[in-house]
């Protein structure tokens, strides 16, 4: 028999304290509950209860780069970050472009058991951008793939993008686009602007992102099929998505935690820890991204957790790999930039980090549910008053490429529950 938990005095979505009884995988009772025999009692006074977080954009690196991350270590990091579900990106080796590979990742996730793993399927064979992968076979597989992406690369061929959008309509899938016009970003190393000139690094213009987003919005409107825009990083992109939504087009978007807090000024250090795709942008972009997330133009925060071994970052800027860790710090960064700044409530955080990502990924029968009686007991308890200094050597991820090393961040995940089973207790893996 699984453990029954009685959570006392949790502030659900930041509201009045209440008790939650987790039994047999669901929230069995809620309200002001008396003692329940045979339960483990958790004093959640001062803690916020949120639905388990859902990440639309995680790189778990398995199969192929188990030196950077495995499904097991990556999902440990996810649970410690308050996540009960992650969508695993397809740019593995081999690429997740067949039913066989997505089922392998899905099975590894189930075996690890730290959170649900929903594989993302590649849009094109081998991410080569030349012909469509077996989207239908992946959708029909045991992994039930609904999100497709060539992330890391852009589906730059307009006709392929159109056909992919048309294809996934059959099973209400979504194409998650990494918006990067390849010809406009050849050799690009950082955001294009005054600073790239000063530093002598090849610029990565905002228009390279915005041109693809504009095109894809029109294709989504034309095909009446769902487009999701990965890691939006510029003010202009936010404006385009705001326009698409005003027209009622089926377009959603995500922003990463790092694009909500870090700016291109960090590149002055030439420290490759800050090298990421899309690049860190300007303070004005950061402000527009925060505003877009707050007003709902941007639907979701997605980590783009991108582990890299030390040797791929301990080198000169031009040679270094692009990407940053994100799972174990995402909620803290969102608390600092969005909640502590007064831009969003904890209910908004639940919406942008659980409810809407679950809906976009078509897993909202299991995740992003209300914390109410009869619902799956997928939830996280957060101490908003805790402070911690990020120590890259103390992370569960196999890699250490966090951009927040030594930084003090607010908030701490105290406990995470997946279908009523604790994956994290007292801030440690259960
Ligand atoms: Zn990407």
XYZ file of C-alpha atoms and ligand atoms in Angstrom:
431
model
C 0.000 0.000 0.000
C 1.297 3.441 -0.851
C 1.866 6.072 1.826
C -1.000 8.409 2.599
C -0.006 12.036 3.178
C -1.914 14.651 5.138
C -0.637 18.072 4.117
C -1.591 20.619 6.780
C -2.154 24.321 6.179
C -0.831 24.668 2.645
C -1.608 27.913 0.867
C -3.156 26.582 -2.343
C -2.111 28.882 -5.218
C -1.200 31.459 -2.583
C -4.692 31.527 -1.054
C -6.001 30.683 2.414
C -4.413 27.718 4.207
C -6.117 24.372 3.804
C -5.376 20.697 4.303
C -4.989 18.138 1.524
C -5.201 14.374 1.956
C -3.255 12.449 -0.698
C -4.376 8.845 -0.956
C -4.276 6.224 -3.743
C -2.804 8.707 -6.201
C -5.469 11.363 -5.887
C -6.416 14.269 -3.668
C -8.903 12.303 -1.576
C -10.032 15.114 0.738
C -9.467 18.852 1.054
C -10.463 21.628 3.450
C -10.058 21.749 7.224
C -9.308 18.108 8.017
C -9.005 16.457 11.419
C -6.398 13.832 12.263
C -6.411 10.899 9.858
C -4.973 7.654 11.282
C -2.149 6.001 9.376
C -1.029 9.075 7.499
C 2.287 10.878 7.241
C 1.574 14.461 8.286
C 3.401 17.276 6.506
C 3.296 20.691 8.160
C 2.933 23.015 5.198
C 2.360 26.217 7.182
C 3.816 29.109 5.163
C 4.208 26.943 2.058
C 2.522 27.486 -1.289
C 0.904 24.488 -3.000
C 0.944 24.503 -6.797
C -0.007 21.836 -9.304
C 3.116 19.889 -10.320
C 5.080 21.908 -12.847
C 5.125 20.851 -16.503
C 8.112 21.600 -18.730
C 7.543 21.782 -22.466
C 11.231 21.954 -23.305
C 13.791 19.681 -21.621
C 16.927 18.174 -23.094
C 17.512 14.859 -21.323
C 20.383 13.885 -23.698
C 19.610 10.155 -23.573
C 20.129 8.298 -25.868
C 23.544 9.393 -27.049
C 25.034 11.889 -24.599
C 24.759 10.079 -21.304
C 27.926 11.912 -20.247
C 25.875 15.146 -20.156
C 22.586 13.870 -18.698
C 20.465 10.738 -18.534
C 16.725 10.346 -18.300
C 17.291 9.325 -14.678
C 19.454 12.295 -13.620
C 17.495 14.804 -15.675
C 14.203 13.750 -14.152
C 15.757 13.858 -10.661
C 16.621 17.473 -11.421
C 13.061 17.994 -12.634
C 11.488 16.596 -9.459
C 13.789 18.745 -7.297
C 12.649 21.731 -9.333
C 8.978 20.943 -8.630
C 8.174 19.333 -11.982
C 5.899 16.309 -12.317
C 6.155 16.184 -16.101
C 8.732 17.086 -18.709
C 8.626 16.997 -22.484
C 11.915 15.572 -23.713
C 13.356 17.196 -26.826
C 14.101 15.086 -29.876
C 17.694 16.134 -30.636
C 19.234 13.015 -29.131
C 21.561 10.516 -30.840
C 19.862 8.711 -32.479
C 17.313 11.454 -33.086
C 13.826 10.768 -31.706
C 12.302 10.558 -35.168
C 10.787 7.066 -35.023
C 8.318 5.221 -32.815
C 11.208 3.091 -31.552
C 13.244 5.963 -30.130
C 10.327 7.865 -28.570
C 9.161 4.634 -26.932
C 12.677 4.066 -25.580
C 12.735 7.531 -23.955
C 9.195 7.096 -22.639
C 10.111 3.713 -21.116
C 13.280 5.091 -19.506
C 11.164 7.821 -17.940
C 8.747 5.321 -16.483
C 11.573 3.211 -15.110
C 13.218 6.230 -13.464
C 9.895 7.231 -11.897
C 10.824 10.772 -10.822
C 8.332 12.493 -13.111
C 6.351 11.752 -16.252
C 8.434 11.959 -19.417
C 6.597 12.850 -22.605
C 8.905 12.472 -25.600
C 8.824 15.101 -28.325
C 9.164 13.704 -31.817
C 11.362 15.224 -34.507
C 9.553 17.006 -37.335
C 12.062 15.918 -39.980
C 14.165 12.780 -40.372
C 17.418 13.216 -38.468
C 16.565 16.904 -37.880
C 17.951 17.371 -41.373
C 15.073 19.569 -42.525
C 14.586 17.607 -45.731
C 11.656 15.220 -45.305
C 9.000 14.677 -42.657
C 9.646 12.068 -39.980
C 7.058 9.383 -39.164
C 4.832 11.757 -37.218
C 1.799 9.470 -37.298
C 3.752 6.426 -36.126
C 5.129 8.427 -33.180
C 1.647 9.706 -32.344
C 0.270 6.145 -32.420
C 3.161 4.691 -30.400
C 3.063 3.864 -26.698
C 4.638 7.298 -26.113
C 1.558 9.010 -27.651
C 3.612 11.900 -29.021
C 1.682 15.137 -29.513
C 4.497 17.700 -29.646
C 6.913 17.678 -32.574
C 10.036 19.793 -32.859
C 13.401 19.943 -34.603
C 14.577 22.091 -31.683
C 18.203 23.047 -31.910
C 17.414 23.552 -35.565
C 14.688 25.513 -37.288
C 12.265 23.956 -39.740
C 13.281 26.656 -42.178
C 11.692 25.216 -45.333
C 8.275 26.865 -45.548
C 6.712 24.019 -47.483
C 7.913 21.380 -45.013
C 6.606 23.501 -42.145
C 3.236 23.792 -43.873
C 3.042 20.038 -44.433
C 4.019 19.296 -40.836
C 1.287 21.620 -39.562
C -1.255 19.952 -41.841
C -0.169 16.469 -40.817
C -0.467 16.886 -37.029
C -4.026 18.204 -37.236
C -5.222 14.588 -37.501
C -4.341 13.959 -33.844
C -4.391 17.542 -32.511
C -0.627 17.652 -32.400
C 1.450 20.797 -32.302
C 4.628 21.871 -34.069
C 7.058 23.536 -31.657
C 9.304 25.730 -33.730
C 12.854 26.785 -32.894
C 12.616 30.086 -34.741
C 16.014 30.844 -36.224
C 16.412 31.842 -39.851
C 19.585 29.937 -40.744
C 20.981 32.318 -43.375
C 20.612 35.292 -41.024
C 22.478 33.523 -38.214
C 25.455 31.960 -39.966
C 28.321 32.026 -37.483
C 26.245 34.054 -35.028
C 27.670 34.155 -31.504
C 25.595 36.632 -29.516
C 22.742 39.136 -29.813
C 23.340 41.576 -32.667
C 23.671 45.162 -31.529
C 26.097 47.713 -30.240
C 27.659 45.263 -27.814
C 28.364 42.556 -30.428
C 30.278 45.211 -32.342
C 32.248 46.203 -29.238
C 33.062 42.600 -28.371
C 33.848 41.585 -31.943
C 31.428 38.657 -31.960
C 29.196 37.885 -34.948
C 25.702 39.194 -34.268
C 22.476 37.192 -34.086
C 19.805 39.645 -35.171
C 16.341 39.758 -33.637
C 14.913 39.624 -37.154
C 16.275 36.087 -37.586
C 13.826 34.961 -34.904
C 11.003 37.314 -35.783
C 10.961 36.553 -39.522
C 10.368 32.853 -38.865
C 7.723 33.548 -36.203
C 5.867 35.896 -38.562
C 5.941 33.328 -41.358
C 4.857 30.495 -39.098
C 1.986 32.485 -37.595
C 0.661 32.943 -41.128
C 1.148 29.248 -41.896
C -0.675 28.276 -38.690
C -3.524 30.597 -39.642
C -3.598 29.208 -43.174
C -3.578 25.547 -42.104
C -5.690 26.152 -38.969
C -3.169 24.005 -37.128
C -1.384 24.561 -33.855
C 1.973 26.331 -33.736
C 4.003 26.629 -30.549
C 6.940 29.022 -30.549
C 9.900 27.845 -28.475
C 11.985 30.179 -26.301
C 10.793 33.589 -27.493
C 13.634 36.035 -26.830
C 12.883 39.440 -28.389
C 10.405 42.244 -27.834
C 9.419 42.031 -31.498
C 8.542 38.348 -31.136
C 6.215 39.188 -28.239
C 4.486 41.788 -30.432
C 4.006 39.260 -33.254
C 2.483 36.686 -30.919
C 0.253 39.307 -29.349
C -0.998 40.154 -32.852
C -1.547 36.465 -33.714
C -3.621 35.982 -30.582
C -5.642 39.109 -31.288
C -6.569 37.500 -34.612
C -7.555 34.244 -32.907
C -4.839 32.191 -34.599
C -3.854 28.878 -32.935
C -0.463 30.076 -31.700
C 1.161 29.582 -28.292
C 4.596 30.552 -27.026
C 7.083 29.942 -24.260
C 9.888 31.913 -22.612
C 12.838 30.476 -20.708
C 13.728 31.515 -17.160
C 17.133 32.757 -18.331
C 15.625 35.101 -20.881
C 13.522 36.576 -18.052
C 16.524 37.462 -15.899
C 19.816 37.583 -17.834
C 20.951 40.078 -20.480
C 23.640 40.236 -23.150
C 25.796 42.363 -20.827
C 27.003 39.097 -19.257
C 28.733 38.242 -22.539
C 31.301 40.961 -21.747
C 32.960 38.324 -19.552
C 33.412 36.046 -22.590
C 32.412 33.265 -20.193
C 30.736 30.565 -22.339
C 28.395 29.739 -19.457
C 26.312 32.595 -20.922
C 26.335 31.217 -24.465
C 22.855 30.033 -25.324
C 20.487 29.671 -28.275
C 18.638 31.973 -28.743
C 21.188 34.389 -27.285
C 20.705 36.556 -24.226
C 19.193 39.825 -25.403
C 18.872 43.389 -24.103
C 17.236 44.733 -20.946
C 14.397 46.093 -23.111
C 13.774 42.597 -24.478
C 13.754 41.155 -20.952
C 11.205 43.760 -19.911
C 8.969 42.936 -22.905
C 9.208 39.195 -22.196
C 8.180 39.744 -18.565
C 5.251 41.899 -19.661
C 4.226 39.332 -22.276
C 4.314 36.522 -19.748
C 2.375 38.589 -17.216
C -0.417 39.512 -19.639
C -0.645 35.970 -21.013
C 0.665 36.704 -24.507
C 3.393 34.232 -23.676
C 1.628 31.115 -22.448
C 4.333 29.257 -20.618
C 7.700 29.248 -18.947
C 9.788 26.392 -20.383
C 13.267 25.671 -19.122
C 15.211 24.689 -22.263
C 17.300 22.733 -19.721
C 20.391 22.022 -21.839
C 23.097 20.096 -19.989
C 26.639 20.141 -21.360
C 29.722 18.457 -19.919
C 32.441 20.720 -18.567
C 34.766 20.252 -21.548
C 32.132 21.635 -23.928
C 31.937 24.863 -21.884
C 35.532 25.207 -20.623
C 36.845 26.571 -23.885
C 36.868 29.812 -25.802
C 33.543 31.453 -26.590
C 33.392 30.583 -30.284
C 34.023 26.875 -29.679
C 31.710 26.434 -26.694
C 28.383 24.595 -26.802
C 25.170 26.617 -26.509
C 22.812 26.005 -23.595
C 22.216 26.269 -19.858
C 20.771 24.133 -17.087
C 17.319 25.190 -15.936
C 15.184 22.603 -14.177
C 16.416 23.097 -10.604
C 16.316 26.903 -10.685
C 13.309 27.701 -12.907
C 10.780 28.294 -10.173
C 13.169 30.487 -8.179
C 13.925 32.632 -11.218
C 10.211 33.010 -11.931
C 9.569 33.913 -8.302
C 12.228 36.622 -8.381
C 11.386 38.101 -11.785
C 7.600 37.727 -11.821
C 6.200 37.197 -8.313
C 8.510 39.187 -6.038
C 8.404 41.987 -8.633
C 4.591 42.081 -8.363
C 3.975 41.188 -12.020
C 2.286 37.841 -11.333
C 0.475 36.007 -8.554
C 1.164 32.414 -7.528
C -2.051 31.471 -9.349
C -0.494 32.987 -12.478
C 2.635 30.912 -11.882
C 0.481 27.773 -11.716
C -1.147 28.818 -14.983
C 2.097 29.514 -16.866
C 4.179 26.659 -15.448
C 1.576 23.892 -15.174
C -1.929 24.497 -16.560
C -1.088 25.988 -19.940
C 1.995 23.894 -20.722
C -0.045 20.768 -19.915
C -2.752 21.919 -22.331
C -0.252 22.742 -25.082
C 1.362 19.317 -24.678
C -2.057 17.582 -24.592
C -1.371 16.044 -21.183
C -3.970 18.078 -19.323
C -5.935 14.968 -18.397
C -3.050 14.145 -16.023
C -1.217 17.388 -15.259
C -2.027 21.028 -14.672
C -5.203 19.991 -12.875
C -6.898 21.965 -10.087
C -5.807 21.028 -6.558
C -9.251 19.678 -5.755
C -10.860 16.470 -4.488
C -10.760 13.638 -7.007
C -7.908 15.126 -9.039
C -4.529 13.406 -9.550
C -2.205 14.213 -6.650
C 0.475 15.919 -8.733
C 1.664 18.903 -6.749
C 4.593 20.832 -5.378
C 5.056 22.590 -2.029
C 7.191 25.724 -2.227
C 8.681 27.816 0.574
C 8.615 31.338 -0.880
C 10.563 32.771 2.067
C 13.561 30.478 1.709
C 16.748 31.776 0.158
C 19.506 29.700 -1.309
C 22.807 30.243 -3.012
C 23.135 28.194 -6.168
C 25.984 25.681 -5.973
C 26.568 23.919 -9.267
C 28.269 20.997 -7.514
C 25.119 20.316 -5.506
C 22.746 19.905 -8.435
C 21.197 16.566 -9.394
C 21.949 17.164 -13.052
C 25.013 15.330 -14.383
C 26.213 18.622 -15.838
C 27.107 21.843 -14.029
C 26.467 24.538 -16.626
C 24.178 26.734 -14.555
C 24.451 30.473 -15.207
C 23.396 31.159 -11.600
C 26.489 29.796 -9.821
C 26.943 31.703 -6.542
C 23.771 33.722 -7.054
C 21.247 33.961 -4.228
C 17.750 33.066 -5.425
C 14.453 33.136 -3.524
C 12.186 30.178 -2.886
C 12.759 26.483 -2.384
C 10.900 23.361 -3.435
C 10.118 21.523 -0.204
C 8.177 18.569 -1.594
C 6.975 17.216 -4.925
C 4.285 14.550 -5.325
C 3.695 12.467 -8.442
C 0.307 10.709 -8.290
C 0.445 10.880 -4.501
C 3.956 9.467 -4.187
C 6.612 11.829 -2.837
C 9.450 12.270 -5.324
C 10.954 15.044 -3.181
C 10.623 15.496 0.609
C 12.395 18.096 2.775
C 13.972 19.438 -0.384
C 15.718 16.131 -1.143
C 14.930 13.250 -3.459
C 12.558 10.939 -1.594
Zn 15.785 25.660 -29.271
